[in-house]
CSV table of C-alpha atoms and ligand atoms in Angstrom, one decimal:
chain,number,residue,atom,x,y,z
A,24,MET,CA,82.5,160.4,130.4
A,25,SER,CA,85.9,160.7,132.2
A,26,VAL,CA,87.3,164.1,133.2
A,27,PRO,CA,89.4,165.4,130.2
A,28,VAL,CA,93.2,165.8,130.7
A,29,ILE,CA,95.7,167.8,128.7
A,30,THR,CA,99.3,166.8,129.3
A,31,ILE,CA,102.3,169.0,128.6
A,32,ASP,CA,105.7,167.3,128.9
A,33,GLY,CA,109.1,168.4,127.9
A,34,PRO,CA,112.7,169.2,129.0
A,35,SER,CA,113.5,171.9,131.6
A,36,ALA,CA,112.7,175.5,130.8
A,37,SER,CA,110.8,174.6,127.6
A,38,GLY,CA,107.9,176.8,128.9
A,39,LYS,CA,105.7,173.9,130.1
A,40,GLY,CA,104.6,175.7,133.3
A,41,ALA,CA,103.7,179.0,131.7
A,42,VAL,CA,101.9,177.3,128.9
A,43,ALA,CA,100.1,174.8,131.1
A,44,SER,CA,98.8,177.4,133.6
A,45,ARG,CA,97.5,179.7,130.8
A,46,VAL,CA,95.8,176.8,129.0
A,47,ALA,CA,94.2,175.8,132.3
A,48,ALA,CA,93.0,179.3,133.0
A,49,ALA,CA,91.6,179.7,129.5
A,50,LEU,CA,89.5,176.5,129.8
A,51,GLY,CA,88.7,176.9,133.5
A,52,PHE,CA,90.5,173.6,134.2
A,53,HIS,CA,92.6,172.6,137.2
A,54,TYR,CA,96.4,172.7,136.9
A,55,LEU,CA,99.0,170.2,138.2
A,56,GLU,CA,102.6,171.2,138.2
A,57,SER,CA,104.0,167.8,138.9
A,58,GLY,CA,107.6,169.0,139.0
A,59,ALA,CA,106.7,170.9,142.2
A,60,LEU,CA,106.0,167.6,144.0
A,61,TYR,CA,109.5,166.3,143.1
A,62,ARG,CA,111.0,169.7,144.1
A,63,LEU,CA,109.2,169.5,147.4
A,64,VAL,CA,110.6,166.1,148.2
A,65,ALA,CA,114.0,167.5,147.4
A,66,LEU,CA,113.4,170.6,149.6
A,67,ALA,CA,112.2,168.5,152.5
A,68,GLY,CA,115.4,166.5,152.5
A,69,GLY,CA,115.9,163.6,154.8
A,70,ASN,CA,117.3,160.2,153.9
A,71,ALA,CA,114.0,158.4,153.1
A,72,PRO,CA,112.6,160.4,150.2
A,73,GLU,CA,109.9,157.8,149.4
A,74,LYS,CA,108.5,158.3,152.9
A,75,THR,CA,108.7,162.1,152.5
A,76,ALA,CA,106.9,161.7,149.1
A,77,ALA,CA,104.1,159.5,150.6
A,78,GLY,CA,103.4,162.0,153.5
A,79,LEU,CA,103.9,165.4,151.7
A,80,GLN,CA,101.7,168.0,153.4
A,81,VAL,CA,101.3,170.5,150.6
A,82,GLU,CA,98.7,173.0,149.6
A,83,PHE,CA,98.4,174.7,146.2
A,84,ARG,CA,96.6,177.9,146.8
A,85,ASP,CA,96.1,181.0,144.5
A,86,GLY,CA,99.3,180.2,142.6
A,87,LYS,CA,101.3,179.7,145.8
A,88,ILE,CA,102.8,176.5,147.2
A,89,ILE,CA,102.4,176.2,150.9
A,90,PHE,CA,104.5,173.5,152.6
A,91,SER,CA,104.3,172.8,156.3
A,92,GLY,CA,102.6,176.2,156.8
A,93,GLN,CA,105.3,178.1,154.9
A,94,ASP,CA,105.1,179.8,151.4
A,95,VAL,CA,107.9,178.0,149.5
A,96,THR,CA,106.9,179.1,146.0
A,97,GLU,CA,110.1,181.1,145.4
A,98,LYS,CA,112.5,178.7,147.2
A,99,LEU,CA,111.2,175.8,145.1
A,100,ARG,CA,112.2,177.4,141.8
A,101,GLU,CA,115.9,177.5,142.7
A,102,GLU,CA,118.0,175.6,140.2
A,103,ALA,CA,119.8,173.7,143.0
A,104,ILE,CA,116.4,172.3,144.1
A,105,GLY,CA,115.7,171.3,140.4
A,106,VAL,CA,118.9,169.4,140.3
A,107,ARG,CA,118.2,167.6,143.6
A,108,ALA,CA,114.7,166.9,142.4
A,109,SER,CA,116.0,165.2,139.2
A,110,GLU,CA,118.3,163.0,141.3
A,111,ILE,CA,115.4,161.9,143.6
A,112,ALA,CA,113.1,161.5,140.6
A,113,ARG,CA,115.2,158.6,139.4
A,114,LEU,CA,114.0,156.5,142.3
A,115,PRO,CA,111.0,154.2,141.4
A,116,SER,CA,109.8,154.2,145.0
A,117,VAL,CA,109.5,158.0,145.0
A,118,ARG,CA,107.7,158.0,141.6
A,119,SER,CA,105.2,155.4,142.8
A,120,ALA,CA,104.6,157.2,146.1
A,121,LEU,CA,103.6,160.3,144.0
A,122,LEU,CA,101.5,158.5,141.4
A,123,GLU,CA,98.0,158.4,143.0
A,124,ARG,CA,98.5,161.9,144.5
A,125,GLN,CA,99.0,163.3,140.9
A,126,ARG,CA,95.9,161.4,139.6
A,127,GLY,CA,93.9,162.9,142.5
A,128,PHE,CA,94.2,166.3,140.7
A,129,ARG,CA,91.9,165.0,137.9
A,130,LEU,CA,88.7,166.7,138.9
A,131,PRO,CA,85.8,168.2,136.9
A,132,PRO,CA,85.7,170.1,134.6
A,133,GLY,CA,89.2,169.1,133.5
A,134,LEU,CA,93.0,169.1,134.2
A,135,VAL,CA,96.1,170.4,132.5
A,136,ALA,CA,99.2,168.6,133.9
A,137,ASP,CA,102.8,169.4,133.1
A,138,GLY,CA,106.0,167.4,133.8
A,139,ARG,CA,108.0,164.6,132.2
A,140,ASP,CA,105.8,161.6,132.3
A,141,MET,CA,102.3,163.0,132.4
A,142,GLY,CA,101.3,161.6,128.9
A,143,THR,CA,103.4,158.4,129.2
A,144,VAL,CA,102.7,157.2,132.7
A,145,VAL,CA,100.4,159.3,134.9
A,146,PHE,CA,97.6,160.1,132.4
A,147,PRO,CA,98.0,157.7,129.5
A,148,ASP,CA,94.3,158.3,128.4
A,149,ALA,CA,94.7,162.1,128.1
A,150,VAL,CA,92.7,163.7,125.3
A,151,LEU,CA,95.6,165.8,124.2
A,152,LYS,CA,99.3,165.1,124.8
A,153,VAL,CA,101.8,167.8,124.0
A,154,PHE,CA,105.6,167.4,124.0
A,155,LEU,CA,107.0,170.9,124.3
A,156,THR,CA,110.6,171.5,123.3
A,157,ALA,CA,112.9,174.5,122.5
A,158,SER,CA,116.5,174.7,121.5
A,159,ALA,CA,119.1,174.4,124.3
A,160,GLU,CA,120.0,178.1,123.8
A,161,ALA,CA,116.4,179.3,124.0
A,162,ARG,CA,115.8,177.3,127.2
A,163,ALA,CA,119.0,178.6,128.9
A,164,GLN,CA,118.1,182.2,127.9
A,165,ARG,CA,114.5,181.8,129.3
A,166,ARG,CA,115.7,180.3,132.6
A,167,TYR,CA,118.4,183.0,132.9
A,168,LYS,CA,115.8,185.8,132.4
A,169,GLN,CA,113.4,184.1,134.8
A,170,LEU,CA,116.0,184.0,137.5
A,171,ASN,CA,117.3,187.5,136.9
A,172,ASP,CA,113.8,189.0,136.9
A,173,LYS,CA,113.5,187.6,140.4
A,174,GLY,CA,116.8,189.2,141.4
A,175,LYS,CA,118.7,185.8,141.5
A,176,HIS,CA,122.1,185.8,139.9
A,177,ALA,CA,123.3,183.0,137.6
A,178,THR,CA,125.6,183.0,134.6
A,179,LEU,CA,124.3,181.8,131.3
A,180,ALA,CA,127.1,179.3,130.8
A,181,ALA,CA,126.6,177.7,134.2
A,182,LEU,CA,122.8,177.5,133.7
A,183,SER,CA,123.1,176.1,130.3
A,184,SER,CA,125.4,173.2,131.4
A,185,ALA,CA,123.2,172.5,134.5
A,186,LEU,CA,120.0,172.3,132.4
A,187,GLU,CA,121.8,170.0,129.9
A,188,GLU,CA,123.0,167.7,132.6
A,189,ARG,CA,119.5,167.5,134.2
A,190,ASP,CA,117.8,166.8,130.9
A,191,LYS,CA,120.4,164.0,130.2
A,192,ARG,CA,119.6,162.4,133.6
A,193,ASP,CA,115.8,162.8,133.0
A,194,ALA,CA,116.0,161.2,129.6
A,195,ALA,CA,118.4,158.4,130.6
A,196,ARG,CA,116.7,157.1,133.7
A,197,ALA,CA,115.1,153.6,133.7
A,198,VAL,CA,111.7,154.6,135.0
A,199,ALA,CA,109.4,157.1,133.4
A,200,PRO,CA,112.2,158.8,131.3
A,201,LEU,CA,111.6,162.1,129.6
A,202,LYS,CA,110.3,161.2,126.1
A,203,PRO,CA,107.3,162.0,124.0
A,204,ALA,CA,104.3,159.6,124.3
A,205,VAL,CA,103.7,157.8,121.0
A,206,ASP,CA,100.5,159.7,120.5
A,207,ALA,CA,102.0,163.1,121.6
A,208,VAL,CA,102.0,166.3,119.4
A,209,SER,CA,105.4,167.8,119.4
A,210,LEU,CA,105.8,171.6,119.5
A,211,ASP,CA,109.1,173.5,119.2
A,212,SER,CA,108.6,176.8,120.9
A,213,SER,CA,112.1,178.3,120.2
A,214,GLU,CA,110.7,180.8,117.7
A,215,MET,CA,107.2,181.2,119.2
A,216,THR,CA,105.8,183.6,121.7
A,217,LEU,CA,104.0,182.3,124.8
A,218,ASP,CA,100.7,183.4,123.4
A,219,GLU,CA,101.3,181.6,120.1
A,220,VAL,CA,102.1,178.3,122.0
A,221,VAL,CA,99.0,178.7,124.1
A,222,ASP,CA,96.8,179.3,121.1
A,223,GLN,CA,98.2,176.3,119.3
A,224,VAL,CA,97.5,174.1,122.3
A,225,LEU,CA,94.0,175.4,122.7
A,226,LYS,CA,93.4,174.8,118.9
A,227,LYS,CA,94.6,171.3,119.1
A,228,TYR,CA,92.5,170.6,122.2
A,229,ARG,CA,89.4,171.8,120.4
A,230,GLU,CA,90.2,169.5,117.4
A,231,LYS,CA,90.8,166.5,119.7
A,232,TYR,CA,87.7,167.2,121.7
A,233,ARG,CA,85.6,167.4,118.6
A,234,GLU,CA,87.1,164.1,117.4
A,235,SER,CA,86.3,162.4,120.7
A,236,MET,CA,82.7,163.5,120.5
A,237,TYR,CA,82.2,161.6,117.2
A,238,ARG,CA,84.0,158.5,118.3
B,21,LIG,O1,110.7,173.7,135.5
B,21,LIG,P1,111.6,172.7,135.1
B,21,LIG,O2,111.3,172.0,133.8
B,21,LIG,O3,113.0,173.1,135.2
B,21,LIG,O4,111.6,171.5,136.2
B,21,LIG,P2,110.3,170.8,136.9
B,21,LIG,O5,109.3,170.5,135.9
B,21,LIG,O6,110.0,171.6,138.1
B,21,LIG,O7,111.0,169.4,137.4
B,21,LIG,C1,112.1,169.3,138.2
B,21,LIG,C2,112.6,167.9,138.1
B,21,LIG,O8,111.7,166.9,138.6
B,21,LIG,C3,112.9,167.4,136.7
B,21,LIG,O9,114.2,167.6,136.3
B,21,LIG,C4,112.6,165.9,136.8
B,21,LIG,O10,113.7,165.1,137.1
B,21,LIG,C5,111.6,165.8,137.9
B,21,LIG,N1,110.3,165.5,137.4
B,21,LIG,C6,109.9,164.2,137.0
B,21,LIG,O11,110.8,163.3,137.1
B,21,LIG,N2,108.7,163.9,136.6
B,21,LIG,C7,107.7,164.9,136.5
B,21,LIG,N3,106.5,164.5,136.1
B,21,LIG,C8,108.1,166.2,136.8
B,21,LIG,C9,109.3,166.5,137.2
């Protein structure tokens, strides 16, 4: 039997990362935050991003991201890096350079992967595919709070328009655009707490897993 994968895709600040890491912890599964790879390529800079992508020296250790010997966990979350990541993520050469590396995270006993194309391109045979959304206001508010909690200043209006622009670019690109897989379950988290979303995903996974045993 192949190693089970749960994919959680969706627009920026929909809560994918928080949900995915908690679901992974609850099941004892590995966790892939695919956006971090695109963010790392953006952070590394240089004028040949596909080469950077192919040679990324990165380590995911105890919730920290270590790049070239440095802890870049905080730096990577900056909104400016997110914007650069989405520009680079349009390039098919960068996407294909990262494809096998992402699949390499599929190890026993299972994987939870979050991003934009986890269910459509990277793990098309995932047991459960979730497309997590939230209203534009809820997402801007969450990102605003996230940044402020870290002592980083941003205005709600500026954040809101930056997120909107990034989502438009992610949804409009030719390769691996942001869109639900045909067999994805959509969840709108605008009015839900994090715990409620996590419980829903775990419940759906148990249902799918049971179904797959009888197939
Ligand atoms: O956390 P947030 O949703 O704001 O962003 P992220 O998941 O870290 O992704 C940053 C950018 O990387 C996105 O805007 C996408 O353009 C790109 N990305 C992608 O193209 N494919 C993925 N599987 C993950 C991220």
